[in-house]
Coordinates of C-alpha atoms and ligand atoms in Angstrom, one line a residue:
M1092 CA -7.8 -28.8 14.5
A1093 CA -8.3 -25.6 13.3
R1094 CA -12.6 -24.8 14.1
E1095 CA -15.1 -25.1 11.6
F1096 CA -16.8 -21.6 11.1
S1097 CA -20.2 -22.8 8.9
T1098 CA -22.3 -19.6 9.4
V1099 CA -21.3 -15.8 10.5
G1100 CA -23.4 -13.1 11.9
V1101 CA -22.5 -9.7 10.6
V1102 CA -24.1 -6.8 12.4
G1103 CA -24.0 -3.2 10.3
L1104 CA -24.3 -3.3 7.3
G1105 CA -23.4 0.2 5.8
T1106 CA -19.8 0.9 4.0
M1107 CA -17.8 -2.2 5.9
G1108 CA -20.5 -4.3 6.7
A1109 CA -22.4 -4.7 3.9
G1110 CA -18.8 -6.2 2.3
I1111 CA -18.1 -7.9 4.6
V1112 CA -20.9 -9.9 4.3
E1113 CA -19.8 -10.5 0.4
V1114 CA -16.3 -12.0 1.7
F1115 CA -18.1 -14.7 3.5
A1116 CA -21.2 -15.3 1.4
R1117 CA -18.2 -15.4 -1.9
N1118 CA -15.9 -18.4 0.0
G1119 CA -19.3 -20.5 1.2
I1120 CA -20.3 -19.3 4.3
D1121 CA -23.7 -18.5 5.3
V1122 CA -24.4 -15.2 6.9
V1123 CA -26.5 -13.7 9.0
A1124 CA -26.7 -10.2 7.7
V1125 CA -28.5 -8.0 10.8
E1126 CA -29.4 -4.4 10.8
I1127 CA -31.4 -2.0 13.6
A1128 CA -34.4 -1.4 11.3
E1129 CA -35.8 -2.3 8.3
P1130 CA -34.9 0.8 5.8
A1131 CA -30.9 0.6 6.9
L1132 CA -31.6 -4.1 6.2
E1133 CA -32.8 -3.2 2.1
R1134 CA -29.4 -0.1 2.1
G1135 CA -27.6 -3.0 2.8
R1136 CA -29.2 -6.3 0.6
A1137 CA -29.1 -3.0 -1.8
T1138 CA -25.3 -2.5 -1.2
L1139 CA -24.8 -6.1 -1.8
T1140 CA -26.6 -6.5 -4.6
A1141 CA -24.9 -3.4 -6.1
S1142 CA -21.8 -5.1 -5.5
T1143 CA -22.6 -8.3 -6.3
D1144 CA -23.7 -7.1 -10.5
R1145 CA -20.5 -4.8 -10.6
A1146 CA -19.0 -8.6 -10.1
V1147 CA -21.3 -10.5 -12.4
A1148 CA -20.9 -6.9 -15.2
K1149 CA -16.8 -6.8 -15.0
G1150 CA -16.9 -10.4 -15.4
K1151 CA -15.5 -11.1 -12.2
L1152 CA -18.0 -13.9 -11.1
A1153 CA -20.5 -16.1 -12.9
A1154 CA -24.4 -14.8 -12.3
A1155 CA -25.1 -18.2 -11.1
D1156 CA -22.0 -17.9 -8.6
R1157 CA -23.7 -14.7 -7.8
D1158 CA -27.4 -16.4 -7.0
A1159 CA -25.9 -19.0 -5.3
L1160 CA -24.0 -16.5 -2.8
H1161 CA -27.2 -14.2 -2.1
E1162 CA -28.6 -17.4 -1.2
R1163 CA -26.5 -17.6 1.2
V1164 CA -27.5 -14.3 3.2
H1165 CA -30.0 -13.8 5.7
F1166 CA -30.7 -11.2 6.3
A1167 CA -33.1 -9.9 9.6
V1168 CA -33.7 -6.9 12.3
G1169 CA -32.3 -7.4 15.7
L1170 CA -29.9 -9.6 17.1
D1171 CA -31.9 -12.7 18.1
A1172 CA -31.3 -13.6 14.6
L1173 CA -27.6 -14.7 15.8
H1174 CA -28.3 -17.2 18.4
S1175 CA -26.7 -19.7 16.4
V1176 CA -23.0 -18.5 14.8
D1177 CA -20.0 -19.8 15.0
L1178 CA -19.0 -16.1 15.0
V1179 CA -20.2 -12.5 15.0
I1180 CA -18.4 -9.5 12.8
E1181 CA -20.1 -5.8 14.4
A1182 CA -19.7 -2.7 12.4
V1183 CA -21.4 -0.7 13.3
P1184 CA -20.4 2.9 14.1
E1185 CA -17.3 3.8 16.2
H1186 CA -19.1 4.4 19.7
L1187 CA -17.3 3.1 22.2
D1188 CA -20.5 3.2 24.2
L1189 CA -22.6 1.1 21.0
K1190 CA -20.5 -1.4 20.5
Q1191 CA -20.5 -2.5 24.3
R1192 CA -24.0 -2.5 24.1
I1193 CA -24.0 -4.9 21.7
F1194 CA -21.6 -7.0 23.1
A1195 CA -23.4 -8.1 25.9
E1196 CA -26.5 -8.2 24.2
L1197 CA -24.7 -10.7 22.1
D1198 CA -23.4 -12.2 24.9
R1199 CA -26.5 -13.1 25.8
V1200 CA -28.1 -13.8 22.5
C1201 CA -25.3 -15.8 20.9
R1202 CA -24.4 -19.9 22.2
P1203 CA -21.7 -20.0 24.6
E1204 CA -18.5 -21.2 22.3
T1205 CA -19.4 -18.3 19.7
I1206 CA -16.7 -15.7 18.4
L1207 CA -17.0 -13.1 19.1
A1208 CA -15.1 -10.2 16.7
T1209 CA -15.1 -6.2 16.0
N1210 CA -14.6 -4.5 13.4
T1211 CA -13.6 -1.3 14.7
S1212 CA -11.0 0.9 13.4
S1213 CA -9.8 2.5 16.5
L1214 CA -11.7 1.9 19.4
S1215 CA -10.7 -0.5 22.2
V1216 CA -11.2 -4.1 22.0
T1217 CA -10.2 -4.4 25.0
E1218 CA -12.2 -2.3 26.2
I1219 CA -15.1 -3.8 23.9
S1220 CA -14.6 -7.3 24.9
V1221 CA -14.8 -6.6 29.1
A1222 CA -18.9 -5.6 28.3
T1223 CA -18.9 -9.5 27.7
T1224 CA -18.7 -12.9 30.1
R1225 CA -16.1 -14.0 27.9
P1226 CA -13.5 -11.1 26.6
N1227 CA -11.3 -14.8 26.3
Q1228 CA -13.6 -15.0 23.3
V1229 CA -13.6 -11.4 21.9
I1230 CA -10.9 -10.5 18.7
G1231 CA -10.9 -7.7 16.5
I1232 CA -11.0 -8.7 12.6
H1233 CA -10.7 -5.8 11.1
F1234 CA -11.0 -5.4 6.7
F1235 CA -10.3 -2.9 4.8
N1236 CA -12.4 -1.1 2.2
P1237 CA -13.7 -2.6 -0.1
A1238 CA -13.6 -5.3 2.3
P1239 CA -14.1 -8.1 -0.8
V1240 CA -10.9 -6.0 -2.7
M1241 CA -8.4 -5.4 -0.1
K1242 CA -6.2 -8.4 0.9
L1243 CA -5.1 -7.1 4.7
V1244 CA -6.8 -8.2 7.3
E1245 CA -5.4 -6.9 10.8
V1246 CA -5.8 -9.9 14.0
I1247 CA -6.4 -8.0 17.0
R1248 CA -5.7 -9.9 20.3
T1249 CA -6.1 -8.6 23.5
V1250 CA -4.4 -9.5 26.4
V1251 CA -7.2 -12.2 27.5
T1252 CA -8.2 -13.6 23.9
A1253 CA -7.0 -17.0 24.1
P1254 CA -4.5 -18.3 21.6
E1255 CA -6.8 -20.6 19.8
V1256 CA -9.1 -18.1 19.2
V1257 CA -6.7 -16.2 17.3
A1258 CA -5.4 -19.3 16.0
D1259 CA -9.4 -20.2 14.3
V1260 CA -9.6 -16.3 13.1
E1261 CA -6.0 -16.8 11.3
A1262 CA -7.4 -19.5 9.5
L1263 CA -10.5 -18.6 8.6
C1264 CA -8.4 -15.6 6.9
A1265 CA -6.9 -17.8 4.9
R1266 CA -9.9 -19.3 3.9
L1267 CA -11.4 -16.2 3.4
G1268 CA -8.0 -15.5 0.8
K1269 CA -6.8 -12.7 2.8
V1270 CA -3.6 -12.2 4.4
D1271 CA -3.4 -11.3 7.7
V1272 CA -1.0 -9.7 10.8
T1273 CA -1.3 -10.4 13.8
I1274 CA -1.3 -7.3 16.4
N1275 CA -2.2 -6.0 19.8
D1276 CA -4.5 -4.3 20.9
R1277 CA -3.1 -0.6 20.0
A1278 CA -5.3 3.0 19.0
G1279 CA -5.5 2.6 15.4
F1280 CA -3.9 -0.3 15.1
I1281 CA -1.1 -0.8 11.9
A1282 CA -2.4 0.8 8.9
N1283 CA -4.7 3.8 10.5
A1284 CA -2.0 4.5 13.4
L1285 CA -0.1 5.2 9.7
L1286 CA -2.8 6.6 7.6
F1287 CA -4.9 8.7 9.8
G1288 CA -2.5 11.4 10.3
Y1289 CA -1.5 11.6 6.8
L1290 CA -5.6 12.1 6.0
N1291 CA -6.4 14.3 8.6
H1292 CA -3.0 16.9 7.1
A1293 CA -4.6 16.5 3.3
V1294 CA -7.8 18.0 5.0
G1295 CA -6.3 20.6 6.4
M1296 CA -4.3 21.4 3.9
F1297 CA -7.8 21.7 1.6
E1298 CA -9.1 23.6 5.1
S1299 CA -6.3 26.6 5.2
H1300 CA -6.7 26.9 1.0
Y1301 CA -3.2 25.7 0.6
A1302 CA -4.3 23.9 -2.6
T1303 CA -7.3 22.3 -4.4
R1304 CA -8.5 19.1 -3.3
E1305 CA -8.2 18.0 -6.5
D1306 CA -4.7 19.2 -6.4
I1307 CA -4.2 18.0 -3.0
D1308 CA -5.2 14.6 -4.6
A1309 CA -3.3 14.3 -7.8
A1310 CA -0.4 15.1 -5.7
M1311 CA -0.3 12.3 -3.9
K1312 CA -1.7 9.3 -6.8
L1313 CA 0.4 11.4 -9.0
G1314 CA 3.7 11.9 -6.8
C1315 CA 3.5 8.8 -5.1
G1316 CA 1.9 6.5 -7.1
L1317 CA -1.5 6.1 -4.5
P1318 CA -4.9 4.6 -5.7
M1319 CA -6.6 7.6 -4.6
G1320 CA -5.9 10.6 -3.2
P1321 CA -5.9 11.6 0.0
L1322 CA -9.5 13.8 0.5
A1323 CA -11.1 11.2 -1.9
L1324 CA -10.2 8.1 0.2
M1325 CA -11.7 10.2 3.1
D1326 CA -15.3 10.0 1.7
L1327 CA -14.6 6.8 0.7
I1328 CA -13.7 6.1 4.3
G1329 CA -16.6 8.4 5.2
L1330 CA -16.2 11.5 7.1
D1331 CA -18.2 10.8 9.7
T1332 CA -16.2 7.6 10.5
A1333 CA -13.1 9.0 10.0
Y1334 CA -14.5 11.7 12.4
E1335 CA -14.8 9.1 15.2
I1336 CA -11.3 7.3 14.1
L1337 CA -9.7 10.7 14.7
D1338 CA -11.2 11.9 17.9
T1339 CA -10.1 8.1 19.6
M1340 CA -6.6 7.7 18.5
Y1341 CA -6.0 11.2 19.6
R1342 CA -7.8 10.3 23.0
R1343 CA -6.2 7.1 23.2
G1344 CA -3.0 7.4 21.3
G1345 CA -1.1 10.5 23.8
R1346 CA -2.8 13.3 22.7
D1347 CA -1.2 13.3 19.4
R1348 CA -1.9 17.0 17.4
R1349 CA -2.1 15.2 14.4
H1350 CA -4.6 13.4 15.2
A1351 CA -7.6 16.1 16.6
P1352 CA -9.9 16.3 14.0
V1353 CA -9.2 19.2 11.3
P1354 CA -12.3 21.9 12.6
L1355 CA -13.9 21.5 8.9
L1356 CA -14.5 17.7 9.1
K1357 CA -16.8 18.2 11.9
Q1358 CA -18.6 21.0 10.2
M1359 CA -18.7 18.5 7.2
V1360 CA -20.2 16.1 9.2
T1361 CA -22.9 18.0 10.7
A1362 CA -23.9 19.4 7.4
G1363 CA -24.7 15.7 6.2
L1364 CA -21.5 15.9 4.2
L1365 CA -20.7 12.1 4.8
G1366 CA -19.0 12.0 1.6
R1367 CA -20.0 9.0 -1.1
K1368 CA -22.5 7.3 1.2
S1369 CA -24.6 10.7 1.2
G1370 CA -23.4 11.5 -2.3
R1371 CA -21.3 15.2 -1.0
G1372 CA -18.6 15.3 0.8
F1373 CA -14.8 17.4 -0.1
Y1374 CA -16.5 15.9 -3.6
T1375 CA -19.7 15.6 -5.1
Y1376 CA -21.1 12.3 -6.6
E1377 CA -23.7 11.3 -8.8
R1378 CA -26.1 10.1 -6.2
P1379 CA -25.4 8.2 -2.5
G1380 CA -23.8 5.7 -3.2
S1381 CA -21.8 6.2 -6.5
P1382 CA -18.3 5.9 -7.1
V1383 CA -18.9 8.1 -9.9
V1384 CA -17.5 12.4 -9.1
V1385 CA -19.8 15.0 -11.2
P1386 CA -18.6 18.7 -11.5
D1387 CA -19.5 21.0 -8.8
G1388 CA -19.3 24.7 -7.6
A1389 CA -15.4 23.9 -7.0
T1390 CA -14.5 21.8 -10.5
P1391 CA -11.6 24.3 -11.7
P1392 CA -12.3 25.2 -15.0
A1393 CA -10.8 22.6 -17.6
T1394 CA -10.3 24.7 -20.8
E1395 CA -6.9 25.1 -21.9
A1396 CA -7.5 28.9 -22.1
A1397 CA -9.3 28.9 -18.3
L1398 CA -5.9 27.7 -17.3
G1399 CA -3.6 29.2 -19.3
D1400 CA -5.6 33.1 -18.2
G1401 CA -2.5 35.5 -18.6
A1402 CA -0.1 33.5 -19.4
R1403 CA 2.6 34.7 -21.3
A1404 CA 4.4 33.2 -24.5
I1405 CA 7.5 31.2 -24.2
A1406 CA 9.3 29.7 -27.2
K1407 CA 12.8 29.7 -25.4
V1408 CA 14.0 28.3 -21.9
G1409 CA 17.1 28.0 -20.3
V1410 CA 18.0 25.3 -17.4
V1411 CA 21.1 25.7 -15.2
G1412 CA 22.6 22.6 -13.7
S1413 CA 23.9 19.2 -14.8
G1414 CA 22.5 16.9 -12.5
T1415 CA 20.3 14.7 -12.7
M1416 CA 17.0 16.7 -12.7
A1417 CA 18.8 19.2 -15.2
T1418 CA 19.2 16.7 -17.7
G1419 CA 15.6 15.0 -17.3
I1420 CA 14.4 18.6 -17.5
I1421 CA 16.2 19.7 -20.8
E1422 CA 15.0 16.4 -22.6
V1423 CA 11.2 16.8 -21.3
F1424 CA 11.5 20.9 -22.4
A1425 CA 13.4 19.5 -25.8
K1426 CA 10.7 16.8 -26.4
A1427 CA 7.6 19.7 -26.6
G1428 CA 9.3 21.3 -28.9
Y1429 CA 10.7 24.0 -26.1
E1430 CA 14.0 25.6 -27.8
V1431 CA 16.6 24.7 -24.9
V1432 CA 19.8 27.0 -23.2
S1433 CA 21.4 24.5 -20.9
V1434 CA 24.1 26.0 -18.6
T1435 CA 26.6 23.9 -17.0
R1436 CA 29.7 25.6 -15.2
G1437 CA 32.0 24.6 -17.3
A1438 CA 32.4 22.7 -21.4
E1439 CA 33.1 18.9 -19.7
K1440 CA 30.1 18.7 -18.2
S1441 CA 28.0 20.0 -20.7
A1442 CA 29.3 16.5 -22.0
T1443 CA 27.8 14.8 -19.6
V1444 CA 25.0 16.3 -19.6
C1445 CA 24.6 16.3 -23.1
E1446 CA 25.7 12.1 -23.2
A1447 CA 23.1 11.6 -20.9
V1448 CA 20.2 13.1 -22.7
K1449 CA 21.0 11.4 -26.0
T1450 CA 21.2 7.9 -23.6
S1451 CA 17.9 8.9 -22.8
L1452 CA 16.3 9.8 -25.8
N1453 CA 18.1 6.8 -27.7
K1454 CA 16.3 4.8 -24.9
G1455 CA 12.8 6.2 -25.9
V1456 CA 13.7 5.1 -30.2
V1457 CA 14.5 2.0 -28.5
R1458 CA 11.2 1.4 -27.2
G1459 CA 9.7 2.3 -30.1
K1460 CA 8.3 5.6 -27.5
L1461 CA 10.0 8.2 -29.7
A1462 CA 10.3 8.2 -33.9
E1463 CA 14.5 9.0 -34.4
A1464 CA 13.6 11.8 -36.8
D1465 CA 11.4 13.0 -33.6
R1466 CA 14.9 12.1 -31.8
D1467 CA 17.3 14.5 -33.6
A1468 CA 14.9 16.9 -33.5
A1469 CA 14.7 17.7 -29.7
L1470 CA 18.2 17.2 -29.9
G1471 CA 19.3 20.2 -32.8
R1472 CA 16.5 22.1 -30.3
I1473 CA 19.1 21.7 -28.0
S1474 CA 22.2 23.8 -27.4
W1475 CA 25.3 24.2 -25.0
S1476 CA 26.5 26.8 -23.2
A1477 CA 29.2 27.2 -20.1
T1478 CA 27.6 30.6 -19.2
L1479 CA 24.7 32.6 -17.4
D1480 CA 25.0 35.3 -20.8
H1481 CA 23.6 32.6 -23.2
L1482 CA 20.6 33.2 -20.9
A1483 CA 19.8 36.8 -21.9
D1484 CA 16.8 36.1 -24.7
V1485 CA 14.7 33.1 -23.1
D1486 CA 11.1 33.5 -22.0
L1487 CA 11.9 31.1 -18.9
V1488 CA 14.7 29.6 -16.9
V1489 CA 14.8 26.7 -14.9
E1490 CA 17.2 26.8 -12.4
A1491 CA 18.2 22.9 -11.0
V1492 CA 21.5 23.1 -9.5
V1493 CA 23.1 22.3 -5.7
E1494 CA 20.1 22.7 -2.6
E1495 CA 22.3 25.0 -0.9
L1496 CA 20.2 28.3 -0.4
S1497 CA 23.7 30.3 -0.7
V1498 CA 23.8 29.6 -4.6
K1499 CA 21.1 29.7 -5.4
K1500 CA 20.6 32.7 -4.3
A1501 CA 23.6 34.0 -6.2
L1502 CA 22.2 32.4 -8.8
F1503 CA 19.2 33.9 -8.9
A1504 CA 21.2 37.4 -7.9
S1505 CA 22.7 36.7 -11.9
L1506 CA 19.6 36.4 -13.4
D1507 CA 17.9 39.6 -12.5
E1508 CA 21.2 41.2 -13.9
I1509 CA 21.5 38.9 -17.0
C1510 CA 17.4 38.0 -18.5
K1511 CA 15.2 40.6 -20.1
P1512 CA 12.1 41.8 -18.7
G1513 CA 9.1 39.4 -18.1
V1514 CA 11.1 36.3 -17.5
V1515 CA 9.2 33.6 -15.5
L1516 CA 12.1 31.9 -13.2
A1517 CA 11.8 28.8 -11.9
T1518 CA 13.8 27.0 -9.4
T1519 CA 13.0 23.3 -8.8
T1520 CA 13.9 22.9 -5.5
S1521 CA 12.5 20.4 -3.0
S1522 CA 12.9 21.8 0.5
L1523 CA 14.1 25.9 0.2
P1524 CA 11.3 28.6 0.5
V1525 CA 10.9 29.9 -2.7
I1526 CA 10.8 33.2 -1.5
D1527 CA 14.3 33.5 -0.2
V1528 CA 15.3 32.6 -3.8
A1529 CA 12.7 35.2 -5.1
M1530 CA 13.9 38.0 -2.6
A1531 CA 17.6 37.4 -4.4
T1532 CA 15.9 39.1 -7.5
H1533 CA 15.0 42.4 -7.7
R1534 CA 11.5 41.2 -10.0
P1535 CA 9.6 38.7 -7.1
A1536 CA 6.5 38.1 -8.7
D1537 CA 8.4 36.8 -12.0
V1538 CA 9.9 33.9 -9.6
V1539 CA 8.1 30.7 -9.0
G1540 CA 8.9 27.2 -7.8
L1541 CA 9.0 24.4 -10.3
H1542 CA 9.0 20.9 -8.4
F1543 CA 9.5 18.0 -10.8
F1544 CA 9.4 14.8 -9.8
N1545 CA 12.4 12.2 -10.2
P1546 CA 12.9 10.7 -13.7
A1547 CA 11.6 14.0 -15.0
P1548 CA 10.6 12.6 -18.4
V1549 CA 8.6 9.8 -16.7
M1550 CA 6.7 11.3 -13.4
P1551 CA 4.1 13.4 -14.3
L1552 CA 3.4 15.6 -11.6
V1553 CA 5.2 19.1 -11.0
E1554 CA 4.3 21.3 -8.6
L1555 CA 4.0 24.4 -8.8
V1556 CA 4.9 27.0 -6.0
R1557 CA 3.5 30.4 -5.8
T1558 CA 5.2 32.5 -2.6
I1559 CA 3.2 35.2 -1.5
R1560 CA 5.1 37.9 -4.3
T1561 CA 4.1 35.5 -7.3
S1562 CA 1.9 37.3 -9.7
P1563 CA -1.3 35.7 -11.1
E1564 CA 1.0 36.0 -14.8
T1565 CA 3.6 34.4 -13.7
T1566 CA 1.3 31.2 -12.2
A1567 CA -0.1 31.2 -15.3
T1568 CA 1.8 30.7 -17.7
A1569 CA 4.1 28.2 -15.2
R1570 CA 0.7 26.5 -15.6
A1571 CA 0.5 26.7 -19.3
V1572 CA 4.2 25.4 -19.5
C1573 CA 3.7 22.3 -17.5
A1574 CA -0.1 21.3 -19.8
A1575 CA 2.6 22.3 -22.9
L1576 CA 5.0 19.6 -21.3
G1577 CA 1.9 17.2 -20.9
K1578 CA 2.8 17.4 -17.4
I1579 CA -0.2 17.5 -14.5
G1580 CA 0.7 20.5 -13.0
V1581 CA -0.6 21.4 -9.5
V1582 CA -0.5 25.0 -7.4
C1583 CA 0.3 25.1 -3.9
A1584 CA 1.7 27.5 -0.8
D1585 CA 5.4 28.5 -0.3
R1586 CA 5.5 25.9 2.9
S1587 CA 8.2 23.5 3.8
G1588 CA 7.3 19.9 1.9
F1589 CA 4.6 21.9 -0.4
I1590 CA 2.5 19.1 -1.2
V1591 CA 3.6 15.0 -1.0
N1592 CA 7.0 15.4 0.6
A1593 CA 4.8 17.5 3.9
L1594 CA 2.0 14.8 3.6
L1595 CA 4.6 11.3 2.7
F1596 CA 7.5 12.3 5.1
P1597 CA 5.6 12.4 8.2
Y1598 CA 3.8 9.0 7.5
L1599 CA 7.3 7.5 7.3
N1600 CA 8.4 8.5 10.3
D1601 CA 5.6 7.5 12.0
A1602 CA 6.3 3.9 10.2
V1603 CA 9.8 4.3 11.9
K1604 CA 8.9 5.0 15.3
M1605 CA 6.2 2.3 15.5
L1606 CA 9.0 -0.2 14.5
E1607 CA 11.7 1.6 16.8
A1608 CA 8.8 0.7 19.4
S1609 CA 8.6 -3.3 19.1
Y1610 CA 4.8 -3.5 18.2
S1611 CA 5.3 -4.7 14.7
T1612 CA 8.1 -5.8 12.6
A1613 CA 8.8 -4.1 8.9
D1614 CA 8.4 -7.1 6.6
D1615 CA 4.3 -6.7 8.3
I1616 CA 4.2 -2.7 8.0
D1617 CA 4.8 -3.5 4.7
H1618 CA 2.2 -6.0 3.8
A1619 CA -0.2 -3.6 5.9
M1620 CA 0.7 -0.6 3.6
K1621 CA 0.1 -2.2 0.3
L1622 CA -2.1 -5.0 0.7
G1623 CA -4.6 -2.9 3.1
C1624 CA -4.7 0.6 1.3
G1625 CA -3.0 -0.3 -1.5
Y1626 CA 0.4 1.3 -1.8
P1627 CA 2.8 0.5 -4.5
M1628 CA 5.8 0.3 -2.0
G1629 CA 5.8 -0.5 1.7
P1630 CA 7.0 2.7 4.0
F1631 CA 10.5 0.5 4.9
E1632 CA 10.6 -0.4 0.9
L1633 CA 10.5 3.7 0.4
L1634 CA 12.6 4.4 2.6
D1635 CA 15.4 2.2 1.4
V1636 CA 14.8 3.8 -1.8
V1637 CA 14.4 7.1 -1.3
G1638 CA 17.9 6.7 1.4
L1639 CA 17.2 7.2 4.8
D1640 CA 19.9 10.4 4.3
V1641 CA 16.6 12.5 2.4
A1642 CA 14.3 11.2 4.1
L1643 CA 15.8 12.5 8.0
A1644 CA 17.1 15.8 6.3
I1645 CA 13.5 16.6 4.3
Q1646 CA 11.9 15.2 8.4
R1647 CA 13.7 17.9 10.2
E1648 CA 13.5 20.6 7.8
L1649 CA 9.4 20.0 8.3
Y1650 CA 9.8 20.1 12.1
L1651 CA 12.1 23.2 12.3
E1652 CA 9.5 24.8 9.9
L1653 CA 5.9 23.5 11.3
R1654 CA 7.3 22.8 15.2
E1655 CA 4.9 20.3 15.2
P1656 CA 6.1 17.6 17.9
G1657 CA 4.9 14.6 15.8
F1658 CA 7.6 15.8 13.1
A1659 CA 10.0 15.5 15.0
P1660 CA 12.6 12.7 13.2
A1661 CA 12.4 8.7 14.7
P1662 CA 15.5 8.4 16.9
L1663 CA 16.4 5.2 14.8
L1664 CA 15.9 6.6 11.2
E1665 CA 18.8 9.3 13.0
H1666 CA 21.0 6.6 14.5
L1667 CA 20.9 4.5 10.8
V1668 CA 22.1 7.5 9.6
T1669 CA 24.7 8.3 11.9
A1670 CA 25.9 4.0 11.0
G1671 CA 25.8 4.6 8.0
Y1672 CA 22.7 2.5 6.8
L1673 CA 21.3 4.3 3.9
G1674 CA 19.1 2.2 2.1
R1675 CA 19.8 0.4 -1.0
K1676 CA 22.6 3.0 -2.6
T1677 CA 24.5 1.7 0.8
R1678 CA 23.3 -2.3 0.3
R1679 CA 21.7 -1.5 3.8
G1680 CA 19.2 0.3 5.4
F1681 CA 16.2 -1.1 7.2
R1682 CA 16.9 -4.3 4.7
D1683 CA 20.3 -5.6 3.8
H1684 CA 20.7 -5.8 0.0
S1685 CA 23.7 -7.0 -0.2
H1686 CA 22.9 -10.4 -1.4
R1687 CA 20.4 -8.9 -4.2
Ligands
NAD3183 N1 -15.7 3.4 6.5 C1 -13.9 2.4 6.9 O1 -13.6 2.9 5.7 C2 -14.1 1.5 7.9 C3 -12.5 0.1 7.8 C4 -12.5 -0.2 8.2 C5 -13.3 -0.8 9.5 N2 -14.4 0.6 10.4 C6 -15.0 0.2 11.5 O2 -16.3 -0.8 11.0 C7 -17.5 0.2 11.6 C8 -18.7 0.6 10.9 O3 -17.8 1.9 10.1 P1 -18.9 1.8 8.3 O4 -17.9 2.5 8.0 O5 -19.4 0.6 8.0 O6 -20.0 2.7 8.9 P2 -21.1 3.2 8.9 O7 -21.8 4.1 9.0 O8 -21.5 3.1 7.0 O9 -22.7 1.8 8.7 C9 -22.8 1.4 9.9 C10 -23.7 0.8 9.9 O10 -24.2 -0.1 11.7 C11 -25.3 0.0 11.9 N3 -26.0 -0.3 12.6 C12 -26.4 0.9 13.5 N4 -26.4 0.7 15.0 C13 -26.8 -0.5 15.0 C14 -26.9 -1.7 16.3 N5 -27.7 -1.5 16.6 N6 -27.2 -2.6 15.2 C15 -27.4 -3.0 13.9 N7 -26.4 -2.1 13.0 C16 -27.0 -0.6 13.4 C17 -26.8 1.4 11.3 O11 -27.5 1.5 10.4 C18 -25.5 1.3 9.9 O12 -25.8 0.5 8.4 C19 -17.3 1.1 12.1 O13 -16.0 0.4 13.6 C20 -15.4 1.3 12.1 O14 -14.5 1.9 12.6 C21 -14.5 1.5 9.2

């Protein structure tokens, strides 16, 4: 019989604690909510009230249920109020000495059978547990932010946690409507171990002016379908908390440099820029605690005129190539009203591309997204050619041929001879340095990267890669073109992986390393990222879709360019690729797809 939890205590009512109180009270459990002093207690009460009022306003909670929920919560200053609860969850700041002091005190105050749990993200539950005389009743219950929304709970057992305590807590999670994964005590557990290297990397990109905060966040939201960008997420987590988590993970997790907090973080914390809770972090918020972002000095101008400042007029566009990307890009430009010259290596290939574009446009018509007349007009704007000479009078060329530097360089040298002056020359490369193709021409100032995502007609994102030779007019032109295509163009520097791949693939590689170390299973890791962080797919699902060979190639490039030891491809990834297990396309990758 699972233990009955009728009253629980929550210590610390900050970002996490207030949410955890709500989770319990919503599920009919009485809560003793404790803070260190009266003002903090009031803040916690206000957070709970605001959150439940929002739920009522959104129709997700009846007013009577909200009132009943509040009646279940008893607020108090000091740990003495916890003398008769069945379980305590501690959610105070991420400092080992503070948590140890609180656990020693809880051990004295609480009944002998009370379970003591910590919501720590990165500290050792074992080290916290030895501050008590009952380490076998100490456990980690790691909720995700915002606690009332995110479904995942990581349950952390130490080597001494009693099995029945683990079982009782798992049953409690089910009662709260949460999905739990039970794991051993390791820095960052599953989700944060995979998340924080990525978040820190994104902060590093921002610090080094690699891209703006808006562009970094838009890239990850639109390129990967994440619920929020990394810098907005840092603001939600709280920069002080994030700093402590990274610092602990660095020290506990093998001194991986990727977890050494980026210096800017410490400076922001010192300056009181803690994120949403203080009203300012990477972004500025309406007021402390508000999720509403307001413009500040770093907000880019929104008007199209400002975006297109110095942009050249583009009417006619050449697209070189006959693969998936070229086909999609031809469609995108033709639909947006540009005249398009498609150049392939022969009439047969042109016919195939033409058919593919027609099929795709027809699908739009069948789905009611495109009028027949618009389809016909779009097709009428495309001319088909097998020679580059027909690009003599275009205003922009988008190259989407095979991903081989020698081929691209030869093509750009030819374009340099054929195209009129002032033309913008764009490459869609996803892994080669844009500067290499730019230097194959005598006009590197006119060369830019336009990294479309697959499928181009659907994906809203384009990475706009500017080299150290790209002129401001070329960048402005590329921006204006993206806007005219209805795409979000994010500008970044010319470094391996640009924004999206540079942030995404090391995370996927880390997941493979975690699996390889037998810390958890592919299913639990996928669950953790989907339910704890709101990712649309788990890392192993995504790897099987992307292709393990593709992931390995990108990871190798990143490792070669940045020489970051943490970026070394996971041996398991290499072995699976060698074995021909490439993912869905070979019916086997991390999972067996042969029966699906
Ligand atoms: N922020 C997140 O996204 C997140 C997610 C999961 C877990 N966590 C973990 O949850 C814990 C709390 O983090 P947070 O972000 O909510 O921090 P926070 O700074 O927002 O809140 C901490 C609260 O603890 C209170 N406090 C400090 N000392 C206390 C004491 N002696 N007794 C009672 N209360 C005390 C503070 O007044 C404050 O209100 C940390 O261990 C953190 O790693 C955070």
